[in-house]
Coordinates of C-alpha atoms in Angstrom, one line a residue:
M16 CA -0.2 -0.1 -0.2
S17 CA 1.6 3.2 -1.1
E18 CA 2.0 6.3 1.9
N19 CA -0.7 8.2 0.3
T20 CA -3.0 5.7 0.1
F21 CA -2.4 4.2 3.8
L22 CA -2.8 7.9 4.8
R23 CA -6.2 8.3 3.1
F24 CA -7.4 5.0 4.6
A25 CA -6.1 5.8 8.0
V26 CA -7.8 9.0 7.8
A27 CA -11.1 7.7 6.8
S28 CA -11.0 4.9 9.6
F29 CA -10.6 7.4 12.1
A30 CA -13.6 9.5 11.0
A31 CA -15.8 6.2 10.9
I32 CA -15.0 4.8 14.2
S33 CA -14.9 8.4 15.6
S34 CA -18.7 8.9 14.9
T35 CA -19.6 5.8 16.7
Q36 CA -20.3 6.8 20.6
L37 CA -19.8 3.1 22.3
L38 CA -19.3 5.0 25.7
P39 CA -20.4 8.6 26.8
A40 CA -18.2 11.0 25.6
Q41 CA -16.9 12.2 29.2
T42 CA -15.5 8.3 29.9
P43 CA -11.7 9.0 30.1
S44 CA -8.8 7.2 29.0
P45 CA -6.2 6.1 31.6
T46 CA -3.6 8.2 29.3
S47 CA -5.8 11.4 28.9
P48 CA -4.9 14.6 30.6
S49 CA -8.2 16.1 29.6
T50 CA -9.8 16.1 33.2
P51 CA -9.5 17.1 35.4
Q52 CA -8.6 20.6 34.5
P53 CA -4.6 21.7 35.3
P54 CA -3.9 24.4 37.9
S55 CA -2.8 27.5 37.0
L56 CA 0.8 27.5 35.3
R57 CA 2.6 29.1 38.3
E58 CA 0.9 26.3 40.6
T59 CA 2.3 23.3 38.9
V60 CA 4.4 21.1 41.3
V61 CA 7.8 20.2 40.3
V62 CA 10.5 18.1 42.3
L63 CA 13.3 17.8 40.2
G64 CA 16.3 19.8 41.6
E65 CA 13.9 20.9 45.0
I66 CA 14.3 19.7 48.6
E67 CA 10.9 19.2 48.6
P68 CA 8.0 19.5 45.9
V69 CA 7.5 23.2 45.2
T70 CA 5.4 25.4 42.8
I71 CA 7.2 26.8 39.0
G72 CA 6.4 29.9 40.8
E73 CA 8.5 29.2 43.7
S74 CA 11.3 27.2 41.7
A75 CA 15.0 28.8 41.4
R76 CA 16.0 26.5 38.7
P77 CA 14.4 26.4 35.2
V78 CA 12.2 22.9 35.5
V79 CA 10.4 21.9 32.3
T80 CA 7.5 19.8 33.3
L81 CA 6.2 17.6 30.2
D82 CA 3.3 15.7 29.9
L83 CA 3.9 12.3 27.7
L84 CA 0.3 11.5 25.6
P85 CA 1.2 8.3 24.2
L86 CA -1.5 8.7 21.6
V87 CA 0.0 11.3 19.7
Q88 CA 3.6 11.3 20.7
G89 CA 5.6 7.8 19.5
D90 CA 8.0 7.9 22.2
V91 CA 9.6 9.8 25.2
E92 CA 12.3 11.9 22.7
D93 CA 8.9 13.6 21.3
A94 CA 7.9 14.8 24.3
L95 CA 11.5 15.9 25.4
R96 CA 11.8 17.8 21.6
T97 CA 9.2 20.6 22.8
D98 CA 11.8 21.9 25.2
A99 CA 14.2 23.9 23.3
S100 CA 17.2 23.6 25.6
V101 CA 17.2 19.8 24.9
D102 CA 18.8 18.5 21.9
I103 CA 18.0 14.9 20.7
Q104 CA 20.7 13.3 18.4
Q105 CA 18.8 10.6 17.0
R106 CA 19.8 7.3 15.3
A107 CA 16.1 5.8 14.8
P108 CA 12.8 5.8 15.7
G109 CA 11.4 3.4 18.2
G110 CA 13.5 4.8 21.2
V111 CA 16.7 3.1 19.2
M112 CA 20.1 4.6 20.8
N113 CA 19.0 8.7 20.9
D114 CA 21.7 10.7 22.5
V115 CA 20.2 13.5 24.3
S116 CA 21.9 16.9 25.5
I117 CA 21.0 20.2 27.7
R118 CA 22.3 23.6 27.1
G119 CA 25.0 22.3 24.6
A120 CA 26.5 19.9 27.0
S121 CA 27.3 16.8 25.2
F122 CA 25.3 13.4 25.6
E123 CA 27.5 12.3 28.4
Q124 CA 26.8 15.3 30.5
T125 CA 23.1 14.6 30.9
L126 CA 21.6 12.6 33.7
V127 CA 18.6 10.4 33.1
L128 CA 16.6 9.0 36.0
L129 CA 13.6 6.9 36.4
N130 CA 11.5 7.9 39.5
G131 CA 14.5 9.7 40.9
L132 CA 16.8 6.5 40.2
R133 CA 19.5 6.6 38.0
L134 CA 19.4 5.4 34.3
D135 CA 23.0 6.2 32.9
D136 CA 25.0 3.5 31.6
V137 CA 28.3 2.8 33.0
E138 CA 29.3 0.9 29.6
T139 CA 28.1 4.3 27.2
S140 CA 26.3 6.9 27.8
H141 CA 24.3 6.2 24.1
F142 CA 22.0 3.9 26.2
N143 CA 21.1 6.7 28.5
L144 CA 17.8 7.2 26.8
D145 CA 16.7 3.6 26.6
P146 CA 14.0 3.6 29.5
P147 CA 13.2 0.0 29.9
V148 CA 9.6 0.6 31.2
P149 CA 7.0 0.6 28.1
L150 CA 5.5 4.0 27.0
L151 CA 2.0 3.4 28.0
A152 CA 3.7 3.2 32.0
I153 CA 5.6 6.9 31.8
V154 CA 3.4 9.8 32.6
G155 CA 5.6 12.6 31.9
A156 CA 9.3 13.7 32.3
D157 CA 10.9 16.9 34.4
V158 CA 14.1 18.6 32.8
L159 CA 16.5 20.3 35.2
H160 CA 18.5 22.8 33.0
G161 CA 21.6 23.4 34.5
S162 CA 24.0 21.2 36.9
G163 CA 22.4 19.2 39.3
S164 CA 25.4 17.2 40.8
T165 CA 24.9 18.2 44.5
L166 CA 21.3 16.2 44.4
Y167 CA 22.2 13.7 42.2
G168 CA 25.9 13.2 41.9
S169 CA 28.2 12.2 38.6
D170 CA 26.8 13.1 35.0
A171 CA 24.5 16.1 35.8
I172 CA 27.1 18.7 34.3
G173 CA 24.3 19.7 31.9
G174 CA 21.4 19.2 33.5
V175 CA 18.8 16.4 34.8
I176 CA 15.8 14.4 33.0
D177 CA 13.4 12.6 35.6
L178 CA 11.0 10.0 33.6
R179 CA 7.7 9.4 36.1
T180 CA 5.9 6.4 35.8
R181 CA 1.8 6.2 35.7
K182 CA 0.2 5.7 39.1
P183 CA -3.2 3.8 38.9
E184 CA -6.5 6.1 39.2
G185 CA -8.8 3.1 38.9
D186 CA -9.2 -0.6 37.4
S187 CA -8.6 0.0 33.7
L188 CA -7.5 -2.2 30.8
L189 CA -6.2 -0.9 27.7
L190 CA -5.3 -2.6 24.2
R191 CA -3.3 -0.8 21.2
A192 CA -2.4 -1.6 17.6
G193 CA -1.3 0.2 15.0
G194 CA 0.8 0.2 11.7
G195 CA 2.5 2.4 9.4
S196 CA 5.2 3.8 6.9
F197 CA 8.4 1.4 6.2
A198 CA 6.5 -2.0 6.7
S199 CA 5.9 -0.4 10.8
D200 CA 3.7 -1.9 13.6
E201 CA 3.2 -1.3 17.0
E202 CA 1.2 -3.0 19.9
G203 CA 0.7 -2.1 23.6
V204 CA -1.3 -3.1 26.7
L205 CA -1.8 -1.3 30.0
A206 CA -3.5 -2.8 33.0
T207 CA -4.2 -1.1 36.2
L208 CA -5.8 -2.1 39.4
A209 CA -6.6 0.6 42.6
R210 CA -7.3 -0.8 45.9
T211 CA -7.3 1.4 49.3
R212 CA -3.8 -0.2 50.0
F213 CA -2.8 -1.7 47.4
S214 CA -2.2 -0.5 43.8
E215 CA -0.5 -2.5 40.4
T216 CA 0.3 -1.2 36.9
L217 CA 1.1 -4.3 34.3
A218 CA 2.4 -2.8 30.9
A219 CA 3.9 -4.0 28.2
D220 CA 4.8 -2.9 24.3
R221 CA 6.7 -4.0 20.9
A222 CA 7.5 -1.9 18.1
R223 CA 9.0 -3.6 14.7
S224 CA 10.0 -1.2 11.4
E225 CA 11.6 -3.0 8.2
G226 CA 13.5 0.7 8.2
F227 CA 13.4 3.5 5.5
Q228 CA 16.7 2.7 4.3
F229 CA 19.1 -0.6 3.9
D230 CA 20.2 -1.9 7.5
R231 CA 18.0 0.3 9.5
D232 CA 15.1 -1.8 10.6
Y233 CA 14.5 -2.2 14.2
R234 CA 12.3 -4.5 16.8
T235 CA 11.6 -3.3 20.4
Q236 CA 10.0 -4.6 23.1
D237 CA 9.3 -3.7 27.0
V238 CA 7.5 -5.1 30.2
S239 CA 6.9 -3.7 33.5
S240 CA 5.4 -4.1 36.5
E241 CA 4.8 -1.7 39.2
S242 CA 3.0 -2.5 42.8
W243 CA 2.4 0.4 45.6
Y244 CA 1.2 -1.0 48.9
K245 CA 0.3 1.3 52.1
S246 CA 1.2 -0.3 55.6
A247 CA 1.9 1.3 58.8
L248 CA 5.4 1.3 57.7
G249 CA 4.4 3.7 55.1
T250 CA 3.9 3.7 51.1
S251 CA 6.1 0.7 49.3
D252 CA 6.9 1.1 45.4
L253 CA 8.2 -1.8 43.9
L254 CA 9.1 -1.4 40.0
L255 CA 10.8 -4.8 37.8
A256 CA 11.3 -3.7 34.3
G257 CA 12.8 -5.2 31.4
D258 CA 13.6 -4.4 27.6
E259 CA 15.0 -5.7 24.2
R260 CA 16.3 -3.5 21.2
L261 CA 17.6 -5.2 18.0
F262 CA 18.3 -2.9 15.2
G263 CA 20.4 -2.2 12.0
A264 CA 23.1 0.0 12.8
N265 CA 24.1 1.1 9.4
L266 CA 26.8 4.1 9.4
F267 CA 26.2 4.2 13.2
F268 CA 29.8 4.4 14.2
G269 CA 31.4 4.9 10.5
N270 CA 31.1 3.5 7.5
Y271 CA 30.0 0.2 8.4
P272 CA 26.8 -1.9 7.7
S273 CA 26.6 -3.0 11.5
W274 CA 24.3 -4.1 13.9
E275 CA 23.4 -4.4 17.4
R276 CA 21.3 -6.1 20.5
T277 CA 20.5 -4.5 23.8
K278 CA 18.7 -5.9 26.7
G279 CA 18.2 -4.2 30.1
W280 CA 16.7 -5.3 33.0
F281 CA 15.6 -2.8 36.2
G282 CA 14.3 -3.3 39.3
A283 CA 13.7 -0.7 42.0
L284 CA 12.4 -0.7 45.8
T285 CA 11.2 2.7 47.5
Q286 CA 10.7 2.6 50.9
Q287 CA 8.6 5.9 52.6
F288 CA 8.9 5.4 56.3
S289 CA 7.5 8.6 57.0
E290 CA 6.8 11.9 55.5
H291 CA 10.1 12.7 56.4
T292 CA 12.8 9.9 55.2
T293 CA 12.4 7.8 52.6
A294 CA 14.9 4.9 51.1
S295 CA 15.7 3.4 47.6
V296 CA 17.6 0.3 46.3
A297 CA 18.0 -0.2 42.7
Y298 CA 19.5 -2.8 40.5
R299 CA 20.4 -2.5 36.7
R300 CA 21.9 -4.9 34.1
H301 CA 22.3 -4.2 30.9
T302 CA 24.2 -6.2 27.8
D303 CA 25.2 -5.3 24.5
E304 CA 26.0 -7.0 21.6
F305 CA 27.8 -5.0 18.3
V306 CA 28.3 -6.6 15.0
L307 CA 30.8 -4.3 12.9
F308 CA 29.8 -6.1 9.7
R309 CA 26.2 -7.0 10.1
Y310 CA 26.2 -10.1 7.6
Q311 CA 30.1 -11.0 8.6
P312 CA 30.2 -11.1 12.5
S313 CA 33.3 -13.0 12.4
I314 CA 35.3 -9.9 11.2
Y315 CA 34.3 -7.6 14.5
E316 CA 32.2 -8.4 17.4
N317 CA 31.9 -6.9 20.7
N318 CA 30.1 -8.3 24.0
H319 CA 29.4 -6.0 26.6
I320 CA 27.5 -7.0 30.4
D321 CA 27.2 -4.3 33.0
Q322 CA 25.6 -4.3 36.5
G323 CA 24.8 -1.2 38.7
Y324 CA 23.5 -1.0 42.0
E325 CA 22.4 1.9 44.1
G326 CA 21.0 2.6 47.3
S327 CA 19.8 5.8 49.0
V328 CA 18.6 7.4 52.0
R329 CA 17.0 11.1 52.1
D330 CA 15.3 13.1 55.0
S331 CA 13.6 16.7 54.9
R332 CA 12.8 18.2 57.7
T333 CA 10.9 21.8 58.5
L334 CA 13.3 23.1 61.3
R335 CA 10.9 26.3 61.9
H336 CA 8.8 28.1 59.5
G337 CA 10.2 28.5 55.8
L338 CA 13.8 26.7 56.7
T339 CA 13.9 23.2 55.4
L340 CA 17.1 20.7 55.9
L341 CA 17.5 18.0 53.2
T342 CA 20.2 15.3 54.2
G343 CA 20.9 12.2 52.2
L344 CA 23.3 9.3 51.7
D345 CA 24.1 7.5 48.4
E346 CA 26.1 4.1 47.5
T347 CA 26.6 3.3 43.9
T348 CA 28.8 0.4 42.3
D349 CA 29.2 -0.3 38.9
Q350 CA 30.8 -3.4 37.2
I351 CA 31.3 -4.4 33.9
H352 CA 32.4 -7.6 31.9
S353 CA 33.7 -6.9 28.2
T354 CA 35.0 -8.7 25.4
N355 CA 36.6 -5.4 24.4
L356 CA 36.7 -3.3 27.5
G357 CA 37.8 -6.1 29.9
D358 CA 36.5 -6.4 33.5
H359 CA 36.5 -3.4 35.5
G360 CA 34.4 -2.2 38.5
R361 CA 34.0 1.4 40.4
N362 CA 32.4 2.1 43.9
R363 CA 31.2 5.7 45.2
G364 CA 29.7 7.0 48.3
A365 CA 28.3 10.2 49.0
G366 CA 27.1 12.6 51.6
Y367 CA 25.0 15.9 50.9
G368 CA 23.1 18.3 52.6
E369 CA 20.8 21.0 51.7
L370 CA 19.4 24.4 53.6
Q371 CA 16.5 26.2 51.8
W372 CA 14.5 29.5 53.5
H373 CA 11.3 30.5 52.0
G374 CA 9.9 34.0 53.0
V375 CA 7.3 36.2 51.8
R376 CA 9.7 37.9 49.2
G377 CA 11.9 34.8 47.8
S378 CA 14.4 32.6 48.8
L379 CA 17.6 31.3 49.5
T380 CA 19.8 27.8 49.0
G381 CA 22.7 26.6 49.8
G382 CA 23.8 22.8 49.2
L383 CA 27.0 20.6 49.1
R384 CA 27.9 17.1 47.9
E385 CA 30.8 15.4 49.1
E386 CA 31.2 12.1 47.1
V387 CA 33.9 9.4 47.5
F388 CA 35.3 7.3 45.1
S389 CA 37.3 3.7 45.2
G390 CA 40.9 4.9 44.8
G391 CA 40.3 7.7 47.4
R392 CA 39.2 10.3 44.8
V393 CA 37.0 13.1 46.6
V394 CA 34.8 15.7 44.6
S395 CA 33.0 18.3 46.4
S396 CA 29.9 19.7 44.6
P397 CA 28.5 22.9 45.9
M398 CA 25.3 24.8 44.8
G399 CA 23.7 28.0 45.8
E400 CA 20.3 29.7 44.4
G401 CA 17.4 32.4 45.2
T402 CA 14.6 34.1 44.0
L403 CA 13.2 37.7 44.6
R404 CA 9.4 38.2 44.1
L405 CA 8.6 41.9 42.2
G406 CA 4.9 41.8 43.7
E407 CA 2.8 39.0 42.4
D408 CA 3.5 38.3 38.9
W409 CA 7.3 38.8 38.5
K410 CA 10.0 36.9 40.2
L411 CA 13.8 37.2 39.8
R412 CA 16.0 34.2 40.0
G413 CA 19.8 33.1 40.1
A414 CA 21.8 30.2 40.8
V415 CA 25.4 28.9 40.5
S416 CA 26.3 25.2 40.7
Y417 CA 28.9 22.2 39.8
G418 CA 28.8 19.4 38.3
F419 CA 31.4 16.5 37.6
R420 CA 31.1 13.0 35.4
L421 CA 33.2 10.4 35.4
P422 CA 34.7 8.9 32.1
T423 CA 32.2 5.7 31.0
F424 CA 34.4 2.4 30.5
L425 CA 34.0 2.8 26.7
D426 CA 35.6 6.2 27.2
L427 CA 38.6 4.6 29.0
Y428 CA 39.0 1.2 27.1
Y429 CA 37.3 1.2 23.9
S430 CA 39.1 0.0 20.7
D431 CA 37.7 -0.7 17.1
P432 CA 38.9 0.3 13.5
T433 CA 38.0 3.6 13.6
T434 CA 37.8 4.4 17.4
V435 CA 40.3 4.3 20.5
G436 CA 39.6 5.0 24.0
N437 CA 42.1 6.5 26.4
A438 CA 42.4 4.9 30.1
K439 CA 44.3 8.3 31.2
L440 CA 41.3 10.2 31.3
A441 CA 40.4 13.0 33.9
P442 CA 36.9 13.2 35.2
E443 CA 35.1 16.2 33.8
S444 CA 33.8 19.2 35.7
A445 CA 31.8 22.4 35.2
W446 CA 30.9 25.7 37.3
N447 CA 27.2 26.6 35.7
Y448 CA 26.2 30.2 36.5
E449 CA 22.6 31.6 35.4
G450 CA 20.1 34.5 36.0
G451 CA 16.7 34.8 34.9
A452 CA 13.1 36.3 35.2
D453 CA 9.7 34.5 35.3
W454 CA 6.5 36.5 34.5
Y455 CA 3.1 35.1 35.3
P456 CA 0.3 37.9 34.0
S457 CA -2.6 35.4 34.4
A458 CA -3.1 31.7 35.5
K459 CA -3.3 31.1 31.7
L460 CA 0.2 32.7 30.7
A461 CA 3.6 31.9 31.6
V462 CA 6.9 33.8 30.0
S463 CA 10.2 32.8 31.2
A464 CA 13.8 34.0 30.0
T465 CA 17.4 32.9 31.6
V466 CA 20.8 34.1 30.7
F467 CA 23.3 31.3 31.3
T468 CA 27.0 30.3 31.0
A469 CA 28.8 26.8 31.8
R470 CA 32.8 26.9 32.4
Q471 CA 34.4 23.3 31.5
K472 CA 37.3 21.7 32.9
N473 CA 38.6 18.6 30.8
T474 CA 35.6 18.1 28.4
I475 CA 35.6 14.4 27.0
D476 CA 35.3 14.1 23.4
Y477 CA 37.0 12.4 20.4
T478 CA 38.7 14.0 18.2
R479 CA 41.3 13.5 15.1
A480 CA 43.8 15.8 13.3
N481 CA 42.2 14.7 9.9
S482 CA 39.6 11.8 8.2
T483 CA 42.5 9.6 8.0
Q484 CA 43.3 9.3 11.7
L485 CA 41.2 7.1 14.2
W486 CA 38.6 9.2 16.5
Q487 CA 40.5 9.1 20.1
A488 CA 39.0 10.0 23.5
T489 CA 40.7 13.0 24.7
N490 CA 40.6 15.6 27.4
L491 CA 39.5 19.0 26.2
G492 CA 40.8 22.5 27.8
A493 CA 38.9 25.1 28.9
L494 CA 35.5 25.2 27.2
A495 CA 32.5 27.8 27.7
F496 CA 29.2 27.3 26.7
S497 CA 26.6 30.5 27.1
G498 CA 23.4 31.2 26.0
V499 CA 19.8 32.8 26.4
E500 CA 16.8 30.3 26.8
S501 CA 13.0 31.5 26.8
Q502 CA 9.7 30.1 27.1
V503 CA 6.0 31.3 26.6
E504 CA 3.3 29.1 27.8
W505 CA -0.2 30.0 26.9
R506 CA -3.5 28.7 27.9
A507 CA -5.4 29.9 25.4
T508 CA -8.7 28.4 26.4
S509 CA -9.9 25.6 28.7
S510 CA -9.2 23.2 25.7
Q511 CA -6.0 24.8 24.1
Q512 CA -2.2 24.8 25.0
L513 CA 0.5 26.4 23.2
R514 CA 4.1 26.6 24.2
F515 CA 6.9 28.5 22.1
S516 CA 10.3 28.1 23.6
W517 CA 13.7 29.3 21.9
T518 CA 17.4 28.8 22.9
Y519 CA 20.4 30.2 21.7
L520 CA 24.0 28.6 22.2
H521 CA 27.6 29.8 21.7
G522 CA 30.8 27.4 22.1
S523 CA 34.1 28.4 22.7
Q524 CA 36.1 26.7 20.0
S525 CA 40.1 27.7 21.4
A526 CA 40.2 24.1 23.3
L527 CA 39.5 22.5 19.8
G528 CA 42.2 24.2 17.6
S529 CA 42.6 22.3 14.6
L530 CA 41.3 18.9 15.4
Q531 CA 38.3 17.7 14.5
S532 CA 35.2 17.0 16.8
E533 CA 32.9 13.8 17.1
Y534 CA 30.5 14.9 19.5
V535 CA 31.1 17.9 21.3
F536 CA 30.8 20.5 18.5
N537 CA 27.7 19.5 17.6
Y538 CA 25.3 21.2 19.5
P539 CA 22.2 23.8 18.0
V540 CA 23.2 27.2 17.6
N541 CA 19.6 28.0 17.5
N542 CA 16.9 25.8 18.5
G543 CA 13.4 26.9 18.1
R544 CA 10.1 24.8 19.4
A545 CA 6.2 25.7 18.8
T546 CA 3.9 23.3 19.9
W547 CA -0.2 23.6 20.0
L548 CA -2.2 21.2 21.9
W549 CA -5.9 21.3 21.2
H550 CA -8.7 19.3 22.9
A551 CA -11.7 19.6 20.8
R552 CA -15.5 18.0 21.4
Q553 CA -16.3 14.7 21.6
G554 CA -12.9 13.7 22.9
L555 CA -11.0 15.0 19.7
L556 CA -7.1 15.5 20.5
L557 CA -4.6 17.8 17.9
S558 CA -1.5 17.7 18.5
T559 CA 1.3 19.6 15.9
Q560 CA 4.8 20.7 16.8
L561 CA 7.1 22.2 14.7
G562 CA 10.9 22.6 15.0
V563 CA 13.3 24.7 13.5
L564 CA 17.3 24.0 14.2
E565 CA 20.3 25.1 13.4
R566 CA 23.6 23.6 14.4
T567 CA 27.3 25.0 14.7
K568 CA 29.5 25.0 12.0
L569 CA 32.3 23.2 13.8
A570 CA 29.5 20.4 13.6
P571 CA 30.8 17.2 12.0
V572 CA 28.3 17.8 9.3
P573 CA 27.6 21.6 8.9
S574 CA 24.1 22.3 7.6
A575 CA 22.0 25.0 6.9
P576 CA 19.1 25.5 9.2
Y577 CA 16.0 23.1 8.8
A578 CA 12.7 22.7 9.8
V579 CA 10.4 19.6 10.9
W580 CA 7.2 19.4 11.4
D581 CA 4.9 16.9 13.4
L582 CA 0.9 16.6 13.3
S583 CA -1.1 14.0 15.3
I584 CA -5.1 13.7 15.8
A585 CA -6.6 11.3 18.0
R586 CA -9.7 10.7 20.3
D587 CA -8.9 10.3 23.7
K588 CA -12.5 9.4 25.3
G589 CA -14.6 6.9 24.8
R590 CA -14.0 2.8 24.3
W591 CA -12.4 3.2 20.7
Q592 CA -9.8 5.5 20.3
P593 CA -8.1 5.7 17.1
Y594 CA -5.2 7.6 16.5
V595 CA -3.0 9.4 13.3
R596 CA 0.9 10.6 14.0
A597 CA 2.3 11.8 10.9
T598 CA 6.1 12.8 11.3
N599 CA 8.2 14.9 9.0
L600 CA 5.4 16.4 6.9
S601 CA 7.7 18.2 4.6
S602 CA 10.1 15.0 4.1
T603 CA 12.7 17.4 5.2
G604 CA 16.3 15.6 4.6
Y605 CA 18.7 16.2 7.5
Q606 CA 21.1 14.4 10.0
E607 CA 21.6 14.5 13.8
I608 CA 24.2 12.3 13.8
Q609 CA 27.3 12.5 11.6
G610 CA 26.5 10.1 8.6
V611 CA 23.0 8.9 10.0
A612 CA 20.2 10.1 7.5
M613 CA 16.9 10.9 9.8
P614 CA 13.5 9.3 7.7
P615 CA 11.4 10.9 5.7
R616 CA 7.7 11.7 6.0
A617 CA 6.4 8.8 7.6
V618 CA 2.4 8.0 8.8
M619 CA 1.6 5.5 11.8
A620 CA -2.4 4.5 12.8
G621 CA -3.9 2.7 14.7
V622 CA -6.6 2.1 17.3
Q623 CA -6.7 2.1 21.2
I624 CA -9.3 0.3 23.1
V625 CA -10.0 1.2 26.9
L626 CA -11.8 -0.4 29.2
S627 CA -12.1 1.2 32.7
R628 CA -13.8 2.1 36.0
K629 CA -12.6 5.2 38.6

């Protein structure tokens, strides 16, 4: 079936199904954000980067809260792209090996969390944005701009992304199936159970495609179980998840028709002992099989197995009115067994504290983290931030923070025909400075602007003098990234939401000299995003996003500015919920990773069946 024929068929099917009212129109989907009405923009609650939950109107740091709408967004990356300070460097759809960075920091300098627990991979940061939880089980993401190492430790130089899982609001069963361009299909199931003291969410999904080019096919599958239990001890949260990703990796890491298969397992238990104290333990295992020549695996193949253990205790107490103290202890153990990298391990433990004062006219926060690594290295990560209210509608804010990152094992020990690691790499570090203002003229409108700069030391990149040499892992000298970010969010009506954001970046190039950069100097100079979400009558949901991006002239593949437009339409009420997602409508030809072309126009259409009871 041709793409145009498929699109006409999908739209016609959508119209036919939407006209059939099998349940009252007000019956909500467990994935629908349409009810209840959201709070005012300044009252939206954020947790990331804060001692305790505060509203955006009180936060001293830029934190963007993003809802994930699986009917109109195909993966987590679609939601993150609506933030102009986030740069997604994608290799394939379906959540396959996508690098993510914030404010021009490299993809290795962004920490990814799942319900506050680390997902960053000790083998390579290319897998950081591979959450093992199915898309239907993720409700949204919080994005912290700027360093977050005081609270979260290593890797949080440029920012932090925390993915949040969905908590049951009732008993429900959701089934989904769809198909589209390039012989793609997707299936998913979500089941929830809600009782007074016990709740459960079970989810699974699968996605496949033959790919739009040779050796660009993929197959992914995820499954998870999350259980909540309330006892005299407090609320217990047990999450178990696993995933598998198989994909053609043509040109991903050089001029080779490669292939890769990864598997992930994740288990976490979070126990709330009181309103003050929470403890968590987590285990993560990740395997990676990489074949340089897909149809001749005997030429070159790598197999990696890494494991991570994490434990933490956090306590937050109000010392007196307006004065709060947060203290915590973290411990992390990482191990790897690899045919290429060898056998290695590292341990680290940390203690940290933050003291926050909230007054009528503003707030002040100071914090310090002391992290001790195996071998005796100690890293101190201080931070300070504050806000000043100018009347009811205006707020000034500023922050200074320190971030650091340990090299991944791939940075240290990897070697293949095009790339070689460096066992003598030093850890990266950066001081971040920022100042900004927020304006809330009404409950429906919020405007923010921030000026920031990051002074990096020992930045890790892969460099070479010319194309005849190997890429070599290298510590660069002093780098500086400065810029401006702005956002306007407007709830035009109770059913329409618009968001406009733009981020400008400038990076100093003196440390690079005459060398070529593989990753660090691939940042966007200009990144503009416009998003419109409209809930019309009878549950009709329309979502469209336009992104215009210009990368630095020092990028591995310099290009002119390009625009990508996505459009989705769905019905998010009733038992039958059809959807159509169209990506890259103008078939823009562009690359986000050197040599890796992005797909042209593509369409995915299907139907979701919902049985639910509040």
